[in-house]
mmCIF file of C-alpha atoms in Angstrom:
data_model
loop_
_atom_site.group_PDB
_atom_site.id
_atom_site.type_symbol
_atom_site.label_atom_id
_atom_site.label_comp_id
_atom_site.label_asym_id
_atom_site.label_seq_id
_atom_site.Cartn_x
_atom_site.Cartn_y
_atom_site.Cartn_z
ATOM 1 C CA UNK V 1 35.234 -22.738 -2.708
ATOM 2 C CA UNK V 2 34.591 -21.363 0.772
ATOM 3 C CA UNK V 3 35.341 -23.459 3.833
ATOM 4 C CA UNK V 4 32.491 -22.140 5.982
ATOM 5 C CA UNK V 5 28.801 -23.058 6.029
ATOM 6 C CA UNK V 6 25.790 -20.892 5.224
ATOM 7 C CA UNK V 7 22.205 -21.748 6.181
ATOM 8 C CA UNK V 8 19.217 -20.176 4.437
ATOM 9 C CA UNK V 9 15.748 -20.318 5.976
ATOM 10 C CA UNK V 10 12.534 -19.878 4.038
ATOM 11 C CA UNK V 11 9.404 -19.945 6.154
ATOM 12 C CA UNK V 12 5.648 -19.891 6.228
ATOM 13 C CA UNK V 13 4.277 -16.981 8.205
ATOM 14 C CA UNK V 14 3.535 -18.149 11.728
ATOM 15 C CA UNK V 15 5.728 -21.255 11.509
ATOM 16 C CA UNK V 16 8.364 -19.835 13.838
ATOM 17 C CA UNK V 17 11.010 -19.847 11.133
ATOM 18 C CA UNK V 18 12.442 -16.522 12.209
ATOM 19 C CA UNK V 19 12.682 -17.685 15.817
ATOM 20 C CA UNK V 20 14.454 -20.824 14.636
ATOM 21 C CA UNK V 21 16.975 -18.643 12.847
ATOM 22 C CA UNK V 22 17.489 -16.422 15.897
ATOM 23 C CA UNK V 23 18.044 -19.308 18.284
ATOM 24 C CA UNK V 24 20.324 -21.117 15.861
ATOM 25 C CA UNK V 25 22.452 -18.018 15.389
ATOM 26 C CA UNK V 26 22.791 -17.645 19.157
ATOM 27 C CA UNK V 27 23.798 -21.288 19.618
ATOM 28 C CA UNK V 28 26.336 -21.233 16.817
ATOM 29 C CA UNK V 29 27.505 -17.689 17.587
ATOM 30 C CA UNK V 30 27.228 -16.672 13.938
ATOM 31 C CA UNK V 31 25.412 -13.691 12.345
ATOM 32 C CA UNK V 32 21.723 -13.710 11.474
ATOM 33 C CA UNK V 33 20.736 -11.689 8.411
ATOM 34 C CA UNK V 34 17.077 -10.797 7.987
ATOM 35 C CA UNK V 35 15.531 -7.334 8.311
ATOM 36 C CA UNK V 36 19.012 -5.850 8.650
ATOM 37 C CA UNK V 37 19.499 -6.634 4.947
ATOM 38 C CA UNK V 38 16.784 -4.076 4.172
ATOM 39 C CA UNK V 39 18.685 -1.386 6.058
ATOM 40 C CA UNK V 40 21.932 -2.290 4.275
ATOM 41 C CA UNK V 41 20.248 -2.117 0.866
ATOM 42 C CA UNK V 42 18.567 1.196 1.733
ATOM 43 C CA UNK V 43 21.896 2.650 2.800
ATOM 44 C CA UNK V 44 23.612 1.559 -0.424
ATOM 45 C CA UNK V 45 20.752 2.937 -2.533
ATOM 46 C CA UNK V 46 20.513 6.198 -0.609
ATOM 47 C CA UNK V 47 16.828 5.726 0.200
ATOM 48 C CA UNK V 48 14.944 5.387 3.484
ATOM 49 C CA UNK V 49 14.498 2.103 5.344
ATOM 50 C CA UNK V 50 10.738 2.586 5.032
ATOM 51 C CA UNK V 51 10.845 2.823 1.235
ATOM 52 C CA UNK V 52 13.086 -0.231 0.938
ATOM 53 C CA UNK V 53 10.834 -2.099 3.346
ATOM 54 C CA UNK V 54 7.751 -1.466 1.235
ATOM 55 C CA UNK V 55 9.074 -3.698 -1.534
ATOM 56 C CA UNK V 56 10.877 -6.227 0.647
ATOM 57 C CA UNK V 57 9.506 -9.756 0.074
ATOM 58 C CA UNK V 58 6.548 -8.336 -1.849
ATOM 59 C CA UNK V 59 5.840 -8.225 -5.553
ATOM 60 C CA UNK V 60 4.494 -4.792 -6.444
ATOM 61 C CA UNK V 61 3.661 -3.745 -9.976
ATOM 62 C CA UNK V 62 6.560 -2.188 -11.859
ATOM 63 C CA UNK V 63 4.891 1.179 -12.334
ATOM 64 C CA UNK V 64 3.884 1.492 -8.699
ATOM 65 C CA UNK V 65 7.206 0.367 -7.274
ATOM 66 C CA UNK V 66 9.149 2.650 -9.605
ATOM 67 C CA UNK V 67 7.660 5.702 -7.926
ATOM 68 C CA UNK V 68 6.983 4.403 -4.420
ATOM 69 C CA UNK V 69 9.741 6.542 -2.955
ATOM 70 C CA UNK V 70 9.526 9.127 -0.201
ATOM 71 C CA UNK V 71 9.789 12.723 -1.356
ATOM 72 C CA UNK V 72 12.952 13.228 0.661
ATOM 73 C CA UNK V 73 14.738 10.570 -1.353
ATOM 74 C CA UNK V 74 13.131 11.252 -4.725
ATOM 75 C CA UNK V 75 15.782 13.601 -6.106
ATOM 76 C CA UNK V 76 18.682 11.376 -5.042
ATOM 77 C CA UNK V 77 17.089 8.326 -6.584
ATOM 78 C CA UNK V 78 16.127 9.989 -9.851
ATOM 79 C CA UNK V 79 19.681 11.239 -10.318
ATOM 80 C CA UNK V 80 21.034 7.689 -10.058
ATOM 81 C CA UNK V 81 22.072 5.907 -13.298
ATOM 82 C CA UNK V 82 19.427 3.209 -12.845
ATOM 83 C CA UNK V 83 16.463 5.399 -11.983
ATOM 84 C CA UNK V 84 14.470 3.817 -14.780
ATOM 85 C CA UNK V 85 14.387 0.487 -12.927
ATOM 86 C CA UNK V 86 11.496 -0.293 -10.596
ATOM 87 C CA UNK V 87 12.455 0.262 -6.983
ATOM 88 C CA UNK V 88 11.567 -3.349 -6.203
ATOM 89 C CA UNK V 89 14.145 -4.558 -8.767
ATOM 90 C CA UNK V 90 16.798 -2.199 -7.498
ATOM 91 C CA UNK V 91 16.291 -3.221 -3.872
ATOM 92 C CA UNK V 92 16.396 -6.902 -4.823
ATOM 93 C CA UNK V 93 19.585 -6.535 -6.859
ATOM 94 C CA UNK V 94 21.318 -4.512 -4.173
ATOM 95 C CA UNK V 95 20.190 -6.848 -1.411
ATOM 96 C CA UNK V 96 21.358 -9.853 -3.445
ATOM 97 C CA UNK V 97 24.818 -8.340 -3.886
ATOM 98 C CA UNK V 98 24.992 -7.762 -0.132
ATOM 99 C CA UNK V 99 23.933 -11.361 0.563
ATOM 100 C CA UNK V 100 26.694 -12.714 -1.674
ATOM 101 C CA UNK V 101 29.285 -10.437 -0.086
ATOM 102 C CA UNK V 102 28.278 -11.459 3.451
ATOM 103 C CA UNK V 103 28.242 -15.154 2.495
ATOM 104 C CA UNK V 104 31.787 -14.889 1.188
ATOM 105 C CA UNK V 105 32.910 -13.160 4.362
ATOM 106 C CA UNK V 106 32.028 -15.962 6.776
ATOM 107 C CA UNK V 107 29.349 -18.298 8.165
ATOM 108 C CA UNK V 108 25.847 -16.956 8.660
ATOM 109 C CA UNK V 109 22.122 -17.569 8.580
ATOM 110 C CA UNK V 110 19.943 -15.817 6.001
ATOM 111 C CA UNK V 111 16.192 -15.651 6.595
ATOM 112 C CA UNK V 112 14.034 -15.119 3.491
ATOM 113 C CA UNK V 113 15.042 -12.647 0.763
ATOM 114 C CA UNK V 114 15.433 -15.460 -1.816
ATOM 115 C CA UNK V 115 18.825 -16.195 -0.276
ATOM 116 C CA UNK V 116 18.714 -19.833 -1.406
ATOM 117 C CA UNK V 117 18.372 -18.654 -5.003
ATOM 118 C CA UNK V 118 20.871 -15.802 -4.686
ATOM 119 C CA UNK V 119 23.486 -18.215 -3.312
ATOM 120 C CA UNK V 120 22.607 -20.961 -5.773
ATOM 121 C CA UNK V 121 26.151 -21.151 -7.173
ATOM 122 C CA UNK V 122 27.690 -21.766 -3.751
ATOM 123 C CA UNK V 123 28.294 -25.387 -2.713
ATOM 124 C CA UNK V 124 28.505 -24.674 1.017
ATOM 125 C CA UNK V 125 24.878 -23.556 1.468
ATOM 126 C CA UNK V 126 22.177 -25.574 3.251
ATOM 127 C CA UNK V 127 18.754 -24.421 2.073
ATOM 128 C CA UNK V 128 15.912 -25.050 4.514
ATOM 129 C CA UNK V 129 12.214 -24.264 4.730
ATOM 130 C CA UNK V 130 10.206 -24.133 7.965
ATOM 131 C CA UNK V 131 6.478 -24.888 7.860
ATOM 132 C CA UNK V 132 3.779 -25.798 10.372
ATOM 133 C CA UNK V 133 0.194 -26.957 10.640
ATOM 134 C CA UNK V 134 -2.437 -24.314 9.998
ATOM 135 C CA UNK V 135 -3.923 -24.324 13.499
ATOM 136 C CA UNK V 136 -0.521 -23.922 15.112
ATOM 137 C CA UNK V 137 0.290 -21.012 12.832
ATOM 138 C CA UNK V 138 -2.999 -19.310 13.605
ATOM 139 C CA UNK V 139 -2.532 -19.711 17.340
ATOM 140 C CA UNK V 140 1.019 -18.403 17.149
ATOM 141 C CA UNK V 141 0.016 -15.283 15.212
ATOM 142 C CA UNK V 142 -2.969 -14.663 17.503
ATOM 143 C CA UNK V 143 -0.620 -14.780 20.490
ATOM 144 C CA UNK V 144 2.204 -12.681 19.028
ATOM 145 C CA UNK V 145 0.080 -9.938 17.471
ATOM 146 C CA UNK V 146 -2.894 -10.130 19.852
ATOM 147 C CA UNK V 147 -5.333 -10.748 17.002
ATOM 148 C CA UNK V 148 -8.661 -12.516 16.720
ATOM 149 C CA UNK V 149 -8.728 -15.854 14.924
ATOM 150 C CA UNK V 150 -10.152 -14.285 11.755
ATOM 151 C CA UNK V 151 -7.561 -11.487 11.814
ATOM 152 C CA UNK V 152 -4.775 -14.028 12.232
ATOM 153 C CA UNK V 153 -6.074 -16.137 9.340
ATOM 154 C CA UNK V 154 -6.297 -13.077 7.087
ATOM 155 C CA UNK V 155 -2.793 -11.942 8.033
ATOM 156 C CA UNK V 156 -1.321 -15.376 7.353
ATOM 157 C CA UNK V 157 -3.008 -15.562 3.942
ATOM 158 C CA UNK V 158 -1.814 -12.075 2.993
ATOM 159 C CA UNK V 159 1.813 -12.466 4.038
ATOM 160 C CA UNK V 160 2.192 -15.996 2.699
ATOM 161 C CA UNK V 161 0.790 -14.823 -0.619
ATOM 162 C CA UNK V 162 3.202 -11.895 -0.742
ATOM 163 C CA UNK V 163 6.168 -14.108 0.082
ATOM 164 C CA UNK V 164 5.153 -16.712 -2.484
ATOM 165 C CA UNK V 165 4.664 -14.160 -5.263
ATOM 166 C CA UNK V 166 7.920 -12.412 -4.389
ATOM 167 C CA UNK V 167 9.895 -15.658 -4.321
ATOM 168 C CA UNK V 168 8.381 -17.238 -7.404
ATOM 169 C CA UNK V 169 8.527 -13.977 -9.351
ATOM 170 C CA UNK V 170 12.248 -13.621 -8.616
ATOM 171 C CA UNK V 171 13.380 -17.220 -8.889
ATOM 172 C CA UNK V 172 11.009 -19.164 -11.185
ATOM 173 C CA UNK V 173 10.975 -21.796 -8.431
ATOM 174 C CA UNK V 174 8.054 -22.989 -6.335
ATOM 175 C CA UNK V 175 8.085 -21.422 -2.882
ATOM 176 C CA UNK V 176 8.572 -24.032 -0.151
ATOM 177 C CA UNK V 177 9.157 -26.897 -2.579
ATOM 178 C CA UNK V 178 11.529 -29.780 -1.971
ATOM 179 C CA UNK V 179 13.159 -28.963 -5.322
ATOM 180 C CA UNK V 180 14.294 -25.606 -3.969
ATOM 181 C CA UNK V 181 15.319 -26.794 -0.519
ATOM 182 C CA UNK V 182 17.569 -29.491 0.895
ATOM 183 C CA UNK V 183 15.506 -29.758 4.073
ATOM 184 C CA UNK V 184 11.862 -29.101 4.996
ATOM 185 C CA UNK V 185 11.191 -28.960 8.748
ATOM 186 C CA UNK V 186 7.746 -29.129 10.341
ATOM 187 C CA UNK V 187 7.894 -26.993 13.491
ATOM 188 C CA UNK V 188 4.521 -28.363 14.622
ATOM 189 C CA UNK V 189 6.085 -31.824 14.945
ATOM 190 C CA UNK V 190 9.625 -30.878 15.927
ATOM 191 C CA UNK V 191 8.906 -27.766 17.964
ATOM 192 C CA UNK V 192 11.146 -24.723 17.691
ATOM 193 C CA UNK V 193 13.899 -26.307 19.775
ATOM 194 C CA UNK V 194 13.723 -29.515 17.745
ATOM 195 C CA UNK V 195 14.129 -27.590 14.497
ATOM 196 C CA UNK V 196 17.086 -25.713 15.957
ATOM 197 C CA UNK V 197 18.627 -28.985 17.169
ATOM 198 C CA UNK V 198 18.316 -30.492 13.696
ATOM 199 C CA UNK V 199 19.877 -27.507 11.948
ATOM 200 C CA UNK V 200 22.646 -27.252 14.523
ATOM 201 C CA UNK V 201 23.586 -30.903 13.916
ATOM 202 C CA UNK V 202 23.516 -30.384 10.152
ATOM 203 C CA UNK V 203 25.648 -27.253 10.442
ATOM 204 C CA UNK V 204 28.343 -29.059 12.463
ATOM 205 C CA UNK V 205 28.322 -32.005 10.059
ATOM 206 C CA UNK V 206 28.867 -29.685 7.111
ATOM 207 C CA UNK V 207 31.596 -27.782 8.944
ATOM 208 C CA UNK V 208 33.455 -31.045 9.574
ATOM 209 C CA UNK V 209 33.319 -32.329 6.012
#
């Protein structure tokens, strides 16, 4: 049993979930783990960040992902004892091992990467999911990426679908469901700061148990 608290954040694309994680980490002065997990997994596997990123939070077909490796890393990968595994599986397994190791080391916030599932055996983890109303998500993505409304809608559909397939394919749970999360926060109603306030209060309560 660990005496520190871990928060995992699942999120709809455009809900501001990543920003919530960033601000919360700054307030609590604890690490945020998100895209840096891809780099850690790539380093451990001896492949490029780009190749690891191609299968991060996506569900590619086994045949495609087995060979979706840059030529510079092909020889190293094929000489590894688990070369027969799809790259997507190998990245997930390596990333999951890293998540567990970091969670055991100290408090932290994990964004995406099925962290709620990976840390399912830990009793000190608060699993959360950030969502928002469709119009707010569209406007946020239009503003961040400088897209038209149609482009923003298409991007949201694509990335949400990838995240859902990745999560459900790895966990056999429903993405964004109350069954998989202790807390669902609507950033349209709470605002980013309100969501951060709520998670900060929960974190301190858990730390003082």
